[in-house]
Structures are given as structure tokens and as C-alpha cells.
Amino acid sequence: MYYIRENAKAILEENVAKYNRFKELNLKLDMSRGKPCVEQLDLTNGIFDVFSSKDIPIGSQDYRNYGIIDGIPEAKELFGALCGVEKDEIMVLGNSSLTIMYDTLQRAMQFGVDGNLPFNKQEKIKWLCPVPGYDRHFAITELFGIEMINVPMLNDGPDMNVIEEYVENDSAVKGVWCVPKYSNPQGIVYSDETVIRFAKLKPAANDFRIYWDNAYMVHHLGKDVPLLNLLQEAKKYGNEDMVYMFGSTSKISFSGSGIAFMCASKHNIDSLKKLMFFQMIGPDKIAQYAHVKFFGSVENLLKHMDKQAELLKPKFKVVSDVLNKELKELCQWVEPRGGYFFGVDLPTGTAKRTVELCKEAGVVLTEAGATYPYKNDPNDTSIRIAPSMPSIDDLTKAMEVFACCVKIAWAEKEVEKE
């Protein structure tokens, strides 16, 4: 093997020289977050043309006015069909599913879940966190002072033996974060067996809920990979009240001006609506109606996502090609079949140093450790790469810098051991 300790000094010298040349380019490249590129956003520009001043959006009532806190019927029908749920099992709300998740947990903290004691009046609250995972999820539970427990991610989803052990034997465990399809950051799709085991859970706590963040449900890069419907599976075991499912159009239409939705049992929806009555008078119904008129059907929405995939595939190929060419012997990763990220495991103890070196060379990555609760990656290995925003040329440069920095970080540690 080329990457052995005996070769470390030569590899270090070679890549430091290359790194210094990169620094002379004064690059300013950002791969820190999964933002859609301009070309992706342009695909939705037609949404501005769906209304005219003579086309007053009136449905079951005047959508320019107050009311309908759980979303207009047309949006519930469209996105309910997308999610595979009934109209009374979905709420269509504002522009951010993250906001819905935050608010849902905030209500549980202050008012409790389905008549149970509020979380903030219980002695200890715990949450299961598949790792590596989504940093914003972990930030929410950390903010509320909830103890987070790492659960290893496997190739077919979280380690369900660990999930079942905690959920079914510890009443302090109140929830689990999940990104079940094209997961953030690894791009893993939960297997049928994993989804069924989630559906069959027998929680020790009556107020346990699965926070199923299906953010990338239609974000394939080629042939779509199916995912079982957790809510429908849970119904088979009388567990439908255990499931909260979330989604949005943030990476379908416009990131800041889309719409978001939450799916749950009718009982859960009714319970949440009673609390929401005091929080809001209604969401942006004009935005909801515009999305309905623009997409029209699930079929049209999926065709729109095929166009998105055509823009993203070449960028994911750039990342894959550089990783395979430069880092196959040093790093491990799953080839994502959809979503927005590459999750890469670097040699132990080198992730922070790699991110630091990249930043000095003008390439910004997500902070090392961000894919773990408390930003504490115990092995300092996990890196998230977001290829969507840069151009192909910029992405290629950024990945070349990244590969160079990984080699330097590895070689420095090996030389230190001598």
C-alpha cells in the first residue's frame, strides 16, 4: 500500500508543496451547507407566473384572509398523496420543516405529549441520535437540555438492536431523530426491515415519538430507491400515534419560500392543532396555493425532481471521482443514491485538522464533529461534503484541495509517531 507510515514523510512533503500552490490561487469556495444552486432554483421560476391580478386565489375560502391553520385542502391533497397519507393525517404549514420539528418538541417540553407530563417537568429526558447525522437536529435537542445518545448508523439505517434496547427498556427515552431516505450526511436509505422494526417498537414511555424527517423523499440522483411508509406500517401494530413525519419543498421549489408539512395520526394531528390554535391564525395560504397550481400533481412534481437530479448528478460524480482517485486507500464512504451530501470517514484523528487546512486554502467545509451530538465526534473522523452549490469547475478545485488536505493531516500524524 502507498499510504503506509514508511512513506508518510515523502507524502507530506509532496502534498505540502501542492497545498502551497493551492493557497496562491486565493480560492473562496464554500461546501459547508447543502444549498441548491442557481440553476436548481431557476427550475421553479414559473411559480411567479401562476397568478395574475385577475386570478384571485379563492378555494374553500378566500386564501388572502385569515384562517385554515392546518393548510389549504388542495395542498393537503397534493402533499398527502406525495407522503402516502390521508387528508386528516397531514398539516401543511410554513416554509420550514425544521421549524415544525422545533415547535413540536417545544410543545412537548411545555405541554407534554398526549396528556403526559411536560418534558420540562420530568426528571431526565433522553433522545436517540443516529450518527453521523443532521447537525440541526442535534442543536435542537441540545438547546432544550435533552441528553443525546449516539446510535451507530449501519448500511441499512440505525442499529436497531441499540434502538430497541433503549426505547423498550428506558422510560426516559422520549424520541429519536431519523432521516430515513438519502440520510444526511451518508445518503443511506433505511431498509424495509429497519422501517418495520421502528413500526413495531414497544416504548417504555407513553410519550415516546419517532421524529421521521423525510427531507429527501424525492431527491434521487438516478433511479429512485423506495422507502416503506412508516405511518402505514405503524398502523398494522396499533402504533400510529408513535410517529411524526416531516417534509418540505425547501429543496424542491425555493429554499426560503417553500412550504413544509407534518404527517401523523389523526389523533396526533387533532391534539397538535388544539395547541397551534393559540400560536397562529393561519399559514401563508397564497404560497401553498401557488405550489399547488405550479406542480398540479405528484407526477409533475416528480418530473420536476428528475430535472433537479440531472443538475446534481455531475456534481456528485466529481466528488466520487476525486475520492476514488485520491483517497480510496485512506477514507471510507457510502456512494449516495440521492440527497445532498457525501459523508466521508477520514483516518482517525484527522477530521478537524483537514477542515482547518481546507479553510486556510480557501475551501469552507462543515465544521468537523458537526455530524455528532455536542459536536463531539469521538474518533475525529466524520466529514460532510455538500456538492450542490459550487459550479463543476469550483467543485473540482475544492475536492482537489480537500484530498490534498486529508493526505497532509494523515501524514502529519504518521510522522509524529516516528
Coordinates of C-alpha atoms in Angstrom, one line a residue:
M1 CA 0.0 0.0 0.0
Y2 CA 1.1 3.5 -0.8
Y3 CA -0.3 5.0 2.4
I4 CA 1.9 3.4 5.0
R5 CA 3.9 5.0 7.7
E6 CA 7.2 4.5 5.9
N7 CA 6.0 6.7 3.1
A8 CA 4.5 9.4 5.3
K9 CA 7.3 11.9 5.2
A10 CA 7.5 11.8 1.4
I11 CA 3.8 12.1 1.1
L12 CA 3.8 15.0 3.5
E13 CA 6.4 16.9 1.5
E14 CA 4.7 16.3 -1.8
N15 CA 1.3 17.4 -0.6
V16 CA 2.6 20.5 1.4
A17 CA 4.1 21.7 -1.9
K18 CA 0.9 21.1 -3.7
Y19 CA -1.1 22.8 -0.9
N20 CA 1.1 25.9 -1.1
R21 CA 0.3 26.2 -4.8
F22 CA -3.4 25.9 -3.9
K23 CA -3.1 28.8 -1.4
E24 CA -1.6 31.0 -4.1
L25 CA -4.9 30.7 -6.0
N26 CA -6.8 32.7 -3.3
L27 CA -9.8 30.4 -3.6
K28 CA -13.1 31.3 -2.0
L29 CA -15.2 28.1 -2.2
D30 CA -18.0 27.1 0.2
M31 CA -19.2 23.5 0.6
S32 CA -20.4 23.9 4.2
R33 CA -24.2 23.6 3.6
G34 CA -26.5 21.8 1.2
K35 CA -27.9 24.8 -0.7
P36 CA -29.5 24.4 -4.1
C37 CA -27.5 26.1 -6.9
V38 CA -29.0 28.9 -9.0
E39 CA -29.8 26.5 -11.8
Q40 CA -31.9 24.4 -9.5
L41 CA -33.8 27.4 -8.2
D42 CA -34.4 28.6 -11.7
L43 CA -36.5 25.5 -12.4
T44 CA -39.2 26.9 -10.1
N45 CA -39.3 30.4 -11.5
G46 CA -42.5 29.6 -13.3
I47 CA -44.3 29.7 -9.9
F48 CA -44.2 33.5 -10.3
D49 CA -46.5 33.2 -13.3
V50 CA -49.3 31.1 -11.8
F51 CA -51.3 34.1 -10.7
S52 CA -52.4 37.4 -12.2
S53 CA -54.2 40.2 -10.6
K54 CA -57.4 38.8 -12.1
D55 CA -56.7 35.3 -10.8
I56 CA -57.9 35.7 -7.2
P57 CA -56.9 32.6 -5.3
I58 CA -60.2 31.6 -3.7
G59 CA -60.8 27.9 -2.8
S60 CA -62.8 26.7 0.1
Q61 CA -62.5 30.3 1.4
D62 CA -60.5 33.4 0.4
Y63 CA -56.9 32.4 0.8
R64 CA -55.9 36.1 1.1
N65 CA -57.5 36.2 4.5
Y66 CA -57.0 34.6 7.9
G67 CA -57.8 31.0 8.8
I68 CA -57.1 27.4 7.9
I69 CA -54.3 26.8 10.4
D70 CA -53.6 23.3 9.1
G71 CA -53.2 24.2 5.4
I72 CA -55.5 24.6 2.4
P73 CA -57.3 21.5 1.2
E74 CA -55.6 21.5 -2.2
A75 CA -52.1 21.5 -0.6
K76 CA -53.2 18.7 1.9
E77 CA -54.4 16.6 -1.0
L78 CA -51.2 17.1 -3.1
F79 CA -48.7 16.6 -0.4
G80 CA -50.8 14.0 1.4
A81 CA -50.6 12.0 -1.9
L82 CA -46.9 12.6 -2.1
C83 CA -46.4 11.3 1.5
G84 CA -48.9 8.5 1.2
V85 CA -51.3 9.7 3.9
E86 CA -54.9 10.8 4.2
K87 CA -56.1 14.4 4.3
D88 CA -56.7 14.3 8.0
E89 CA -53.2 12.9 8.6
I90 CA -51.3 16.0 7.3
M91 CA -50.8 19.6 8.2
V92 CA -49.3 22.0 5.6
L93 CA -47.7 24.9 7.3
G94 CA -44.9 27.5 6.8
N95 CA -41.7 27.3 4.8
S96 CA -39.5 25.2 7.1
S97 CA -39.9 21.6 8.4
L98 CA -37.1 22.4 10.9
T99 CA -39.4 25.0 12.4
I100 CA -42.2 22.4 12.6
M101 CA -39.9 20.0 14.4
Y102 CA -38.7 22.6 16.8
D103 CA -42.2 23.7 17.6
T104 CA -43.4 20.1 18.1
L105 CA -40.6 19.4 20.5
Q106 CA -41.2 22.8 22.2
R107 CA -44.8 21.9 22.8
A108 CA -43.8 18.5 24.3
M109 CA -41.4 20.4 26.6
Q110 CA -44.0 22.8 27.8
F111 CA -47.3 21.0 27.5
G112 CA -46.4 17.3 27.3
V113 CA -47.4 14.7 24.7
D114 CA -50.9 13.5 24.6
G115 CA -51.8 14.2 28.2
N116 CA -48.5 13.1 29.7
L117 CA -46.3 15.2 32.0
P118 CA -44.5 18.0 30.1
F119 CA -40.9 17.1 29.4
N120 CA -39.5 20.0 31.4
K121 CA -41.3 18.7 34.5
Q122 CA -39.8 15.2 34.1
E123 CA -36.5 14.4 35.9
K124 CA -34.5 13.3 32.9
I125 CA -35.1 13.3 29.2
K126 CA -33.1 11.3 26.7
W127 CA -33.0 11.3 22.9
L128 CA -31.6 8.8 20.4
C129 CA -29.4 10.2 17.7
P130 CA -28.2 8.0 14.8
V131 CA -24.6 9.1 13.9
P132 CA -23.3 10.6 11.8
G133 CA -26.5 12.7 11.5
Y134 CA -28.0 16.1 10.9
D135 CA -26.4 18.9 13.0
R136 CA -29.6 20.9 13.2
H137 CA -31.4 18.1 14.8
F138 CA -28.8 17.8 17.5
A139 CA -28.7 21.5 18.0
I140 CA -32.4 21.5 18.9
T141 CA -32.2 18.7 21.5
E142 CA -29.1 20.3 23.0
L143 CA -30.8 23.6 23.3
F144 CA -33.6 22.0 25.3
G145 CA -31.1 20.3 27.6
I146 CA -32.1 16.8 26.5
E147 CA -29.4 14.1 26.9
M148 CA -28.4 12.8 23.5
I149 CA -27.3 9.2 23.0
N150 CA -25.3 8.1 19.9
V151 CA -26.7 5.2 17.9
P152 CA -24.4 3.9 15.1
M153 CA -25.6 4.1 11.5
L154 CA -25.3 0.9 9.5
N155 CA -25.7 0.4 5.8
D156 CA -29.5 -0.1 6.2
G157 CA -30.2 2.5 8.8
P158 CA -29.6 2.9 12.5
D159 CA -28.5 -0.1 14.6
M160 CA -32.0 -1.3 15.6
N161 CA -30.7 -3.5 18.3
V162 CA -29.5 -0.4 20.1
I163 CA -32.7 1.5 19.3
E164 CA -34.9 -1.3 20.6
E165 CA -32.8 -1.8 23.8
Y166 CA -33.1 1.9 24.8
V167 CA -36.7 2.5 23.6
E168 CA -38.2 -0.6 25.2
N169 CA -36.3 -0.5 28.5
D170 CA -35.7 3.1 29.4
S171 CA -38.8 5.3 30.0
A172 CA -36.6 8.4 29.9
V173 CA -36.1 7.9 26.2
K174 CA -38.7 10.2 24.6
G175 CA -37.6 10.4 20.9
V176 CA -35.3 9.5 18.1
W177 CA -34.1 11.7 15.2
C178 CA -34.3 10.0 11.8
V179 CA -33.5 11.0 8.2
P180 CA -34.7 7.8 6.6
K181 CA -34.2 8.4 2.9
Y182 CA -30.8 9.5 1.5
S183 CA -29.8 10.3 5.0
N184 CA -27.8 13.4 6.0
P185 CA -24.8 13.0 5.5
Q186 CA -24.3 9.5 4.2
G187 CA -27.1 9.1 1.7
I188 CA -28.4 5.8 3.3
V189 CA -31.9 4.6 2.7
Y190 CA -33.5 2.7 5.6
S191 CA -34.3 -0.9 4.7
D192 CA -37.8 -2.4 4.8
E193 CA -36.7 -4.4 7.9
T194 CA -35.5 -1.3 9.6
V195 CA -38.7 0.6 9.0
I196 CA -40.8 -2.4 10.2
R197 CA -38.7 -2.6 13.4
F198 CA -39.4 1.1 14.0
A199 CA -43.1 0.5 13.4
K200 CA -43.2 -2.4 15.9
L201 CA -41.4 -0.7 18.7
K202 CA -42.9 -1.1 22.2
P203 CA -41.7 2.0 24.1
A204 CA -41.3 2.1 27.8
A205 CA -42.6 5.7 27.7
N206 CA -46.1 6.5 26.6
D207 CA -44.8 9.9 25.3
F208 CA -42.1 8.5 23.0
R209 CA -42.2 9.7 19.4
I210 CA -40.2 9.0 16.3
Y211 CA -39.2 12.2 14.6
W212 CA -39.1 11.0 10.9
D213 CA -37.5 13.8 8.9
N214 CA -38.1 12.6 5.4
A215 CA -36.4 15.7 3.9
Y216 CA -35.1 14.0 0.8
M217 CA -38.1 11.8 0.0
V218 CA -37.9 12.7 -3.8
H219 CA -34.3 13.7 -4.1
H220 CA -32.9 10.8 -6.1
L221 CA -29.8 11.0 -8.3
G222 CA -30.8 8.3 -10.6
K223 CA -33.3 5.5 -10.1
D224 CA -35.4 6.3 -7.0
V225 CA -34.9 4.0 -4.1
P226 CA -38.3 3.1 -2.4
L227 CA -38.9 3.6 1.3
L228 CA -41.6 2.0 3.3
N229 CA -44.3 4.3 4.7
L230 CA -43.6 4.3 8.4
L231 CA -47.1 5.7 9.4
Q232 CA -48.8 3.0 7.4
E233 CA -46.6 0.3 8.8
A234 CA -47.1 1.5 12.3
K235 CA -50.9 1.2 11.9
K236 CA -50.5 -2.5 11.4
Y237 CA -49.3 -2.8 15.0
G238 CA -51.5 -0.1 16.6
N239 CA -48.5 2.3 16.8
E240 CA -49.6 5.1 14.6
D241 CA -49.6 7.6 17.4
M242 CA -45.9 7.0 17.9
V243 CA -45.0 8.5 14.5
Y244 CA -44.3 12.1 13.5
M245 CA -43.3 12.5 9.8
F246 CA -41.9 15.8 8.4
G247 CA -41.1 17.1 5.0
S248 CA -40.9 20.3 2.9
T249 CA -40.3 21.8 -0.5
S250 CA -37.1 23.5 0.6
K251 CA -35.0 21.7 -1.9
I252 CA -37.9 21.1 -4.4
S253 CA -39.0 24.7 -5.0
F254 CA -37.4 27.7 -3.2
S255 CA -35.4 27.1 -0.1
G256 CA -36.6 30.2 1.7
S257 CA -40.1 30.4 0.2
G258 CA -41.4 26.9 0.0
I259 CA -43.9 25.1 2.2
A260 CA -43.5 22.4 4.9
F261 CA -45.7 19.7 6.2
M262 CA -46.2 17.3 9.1
C263 CA -47.9 13.9 8.9
A264 CA -49.2 12.0 11.9
S265 CA -52.2 10.0 13.1
K266 CA -55.5 11.9 13.1
H267 CA -55.4 11.7 16.9
N268 CA -52.0 13.4 17.0
I269 CA -53.0 16.0 14.4
D270 CA -56.1 16.9 16.4
S271 CA -54.0 17.2 19.6
L272 CA -51.4 19.4 18.0
K273 CA -54.0 21.6 16.3
K274 CA -55.5 22.5 19.6
L275 CA -52.2 24.0 20.8
M276 CA -51.5 25.6 17.4
F277 CA -54.8 27.5 17.7
F278 CA -53.1 29.8 20.2
Q279 CA -49.9 30.1 18.2
M280 CA -51.1 31.2 14.8
I281 CA -54.1 32.4 12.8
G282 CA -53.0 30.7 9.6
P283 CA -50.0 29.9 7.4
D284 CA -49.1 31.5 4.1
K285 CA -52.0 30.1 2.1
I286 CA -51.1 32.1 -1.1
A287 CA -47.7 30.3 -1.1
Q288 CA -49.4 27.0 -0.6
Y289 CA -51.9 27.6 -3.5
A290 CA -49.1 28.8 -5.7
H291 CA -47.3 25.5 -5.2
V292 CA -50.4 23.5 -5.9
K293 CA -51.0 25.5 -9.2
F294 CA -47.4 25.2 -10.2
F295 CA -46.9 21.5 -9.6
G296 CA -50.5 20.4 -10.1
S297 CA -49.9 16.7 -9.4
V298 CA -47.4 14.4 -7.8
E299 CA -46.5 13.2 -11.2
N300 CA -45.5 16.7 -12.3
L301 CA -43.6 17.2 -9.1
L302 CA -41.6 14.0 -9.7
K303 CA -40.8 15.1 -13.2
H304 CA -39.5 18.4 -11.7
M305 CA -37.2 16.4 -9.4
D306 CA -35.9 14.5 -12.4
K307 CA -34.6 17.8 -13.7
Q308 CA -33.1 18.5 -10.3
A309 CA -31.3 15.2 -10.4
E310 CA -29.8 16.0 -13.8
L311 CA -28.2 19.1 -12.4
L312 CA -26.9 17.4 -9.3
K313 CA -25.6 14.1 -10.8
P314 CA -22.5 15.6 -12.4
K315 CA -21.5 17.3 -9.2
F316 CA -21.8 14.1 -7.2
K317 CA -19.8 12.4 -9.8
V318 CA -17.0 14.9 -9.4
V319 CA -16.9 14.2 -5.6
S320 CA -17.0 10.4 -6.2
D321 CA -14.3 10.5 -8.9
V322 CA -11.8 12.5 -6.8
L323 CA -12.5 10.4 -3.7
N324 CA -11.9 7.2 -5.7
K325 CA -8.8 8.5 -7.4
E326 CA -7.1 10.2 -4.5
L327 CA -8.4 8.8 -1.2
K328 CA -9.6 5.2 -1.7
E329 CA -6.8 3.8 0.5
L330 CA -7.3 6.4 3.3
C331 CA -11.0 7.0 3.6
Q332 CA -14.4 5.3 3.7
W333 CA -17.8 6.5 2.4
V334 CA -21.1 5.3 1.0
E335 CA -21.9 6.2 -2.6
P336 CA -25.1 8.2 -2.1
R337 CA -28.1 7.4 -4.4
G338 CA -29.8 10.6 -3.5
G339 CA -29.9 13.5 -1.1
Y340 CA -27.5 16.4 -0.8
F341 CA -24.3 15.1 0.8
F342 CA -21.4 12.8 0.9
G343 CA -20.4 11.5 4.3
V344 CA -16.7 10.6 4.4
D345 CA -14.8 8.9 7.2
L346 CA -11.2 10.1 7.3
P347 CA -8.3 8.4 9.2
T348 CA -8.8 8.6 12.9
G349 CA -7.9 11.9 14.5
T350 CA -7.6 13.9 11.2
A351 CA -11.0 15.5 10.5
K352 CA -10.5 18.7 12.5
R353 CA -7.1 19.2 11.0
T354 CA -8.4 18.6 7.5
V355 CA -11.2 21.2 7.9
E356 CA -8.6 23.7 9.3
L357 CA -6.2 23.1 6.4
C358 CA -9.1 23.4 3.8
K359 CA -10.2 26.7 5.4
E360 CA -6.7 28.2 5.2
A361 CA -6.6 27.3 1.5
G362 CA -10.0 29.0 0.8
V363 CA -12.3 25.9 1.0
V364 CA -15.0 26.0 3.7
L365 CA -16.4 22.7 4.9
T366 CA -19.0 21.9 7.6
E367 CA -17.3 22.1 11.0
A368 CA -15.7 18.8 11.9
G369 CA -17.7 17.0 14.6
A370 CA -21.0 18.7 13.4
T371 CA -22.5 15.3 12.4
Y372 CA -22.4 14.2 16.1
P373 CA -24.3 15.4 19.2
Y374 CA -22.5 18.1 21.1
K375 CA -20.2 18.4 18.0
N376 CA -18.2 15.6 19.6
D377 CA -17.0 13.1 17.1
P378 CA -15.2 10.7 19.4
N379 CA -12.8 9.5 16.7
D380 CA -12.5 12.8 14.9
T381 CA -13.2 11.1 11.5
S382 CA -16.5 12.3 10.1
I383 CA -16.7 15.0 7.3
R384 CA -19.7 16.1 5.4
I385 CA -19.3 17.4 1.9
A386 CA -22.1 19.4 0.2
P387 CA -21.6 19.4 -3.6
S388 CA -24.8 21.2 -4.7
M389 CA -23.9 24.9 -4.6
P390 CA -20.5 25.3 -6.4
S391 CA -20.0 25.1 -10.2
I392 CA -18.4 22.0 -11.6
D393 CA -15.0 23.8 -12.0
D394 CA -15.1 25.2 -8.5
L395 CA -16.2 21.9 -7.0
T396 CA -13.3 20.1 -8.8
K397 CA -10.8 22.5 -7.3
A398 CA -12.4 22.2 -3.9
M399 CA -12.2 18.4 -4.0
E400 CA -8.6 18.5 -5.1
V401 CA -7.8 20.8 -2.2
F402 CA -9.8 18.5 0.1
A403 CA -7.8 15.4 -1.0
C404 CA -4.5 17.2 -0.5
C405 CA -5.5 18.3 3.0
V406 CA -6.6 14.8 4.0
K407 CA -3.2 13.5 2.9
I408 CA -1.4 16.2 4.8
A409 CA -3.4 15.6 8.0
W410 CA -2.8 11.8 7.8
A411 CA 0.9 12.2 7.0
E412 CA 1.5 14.7 9.9
K413 CA 0.1 12.2 12.4
E414 CA 2.2 9.4 11.0
V415 CA 5.4 11.4 11.0
E416 CA 4.7 12.4 14.6
K417 CA 4.7 8.7 15.6
E418 CA 8.2 8.2 14.3

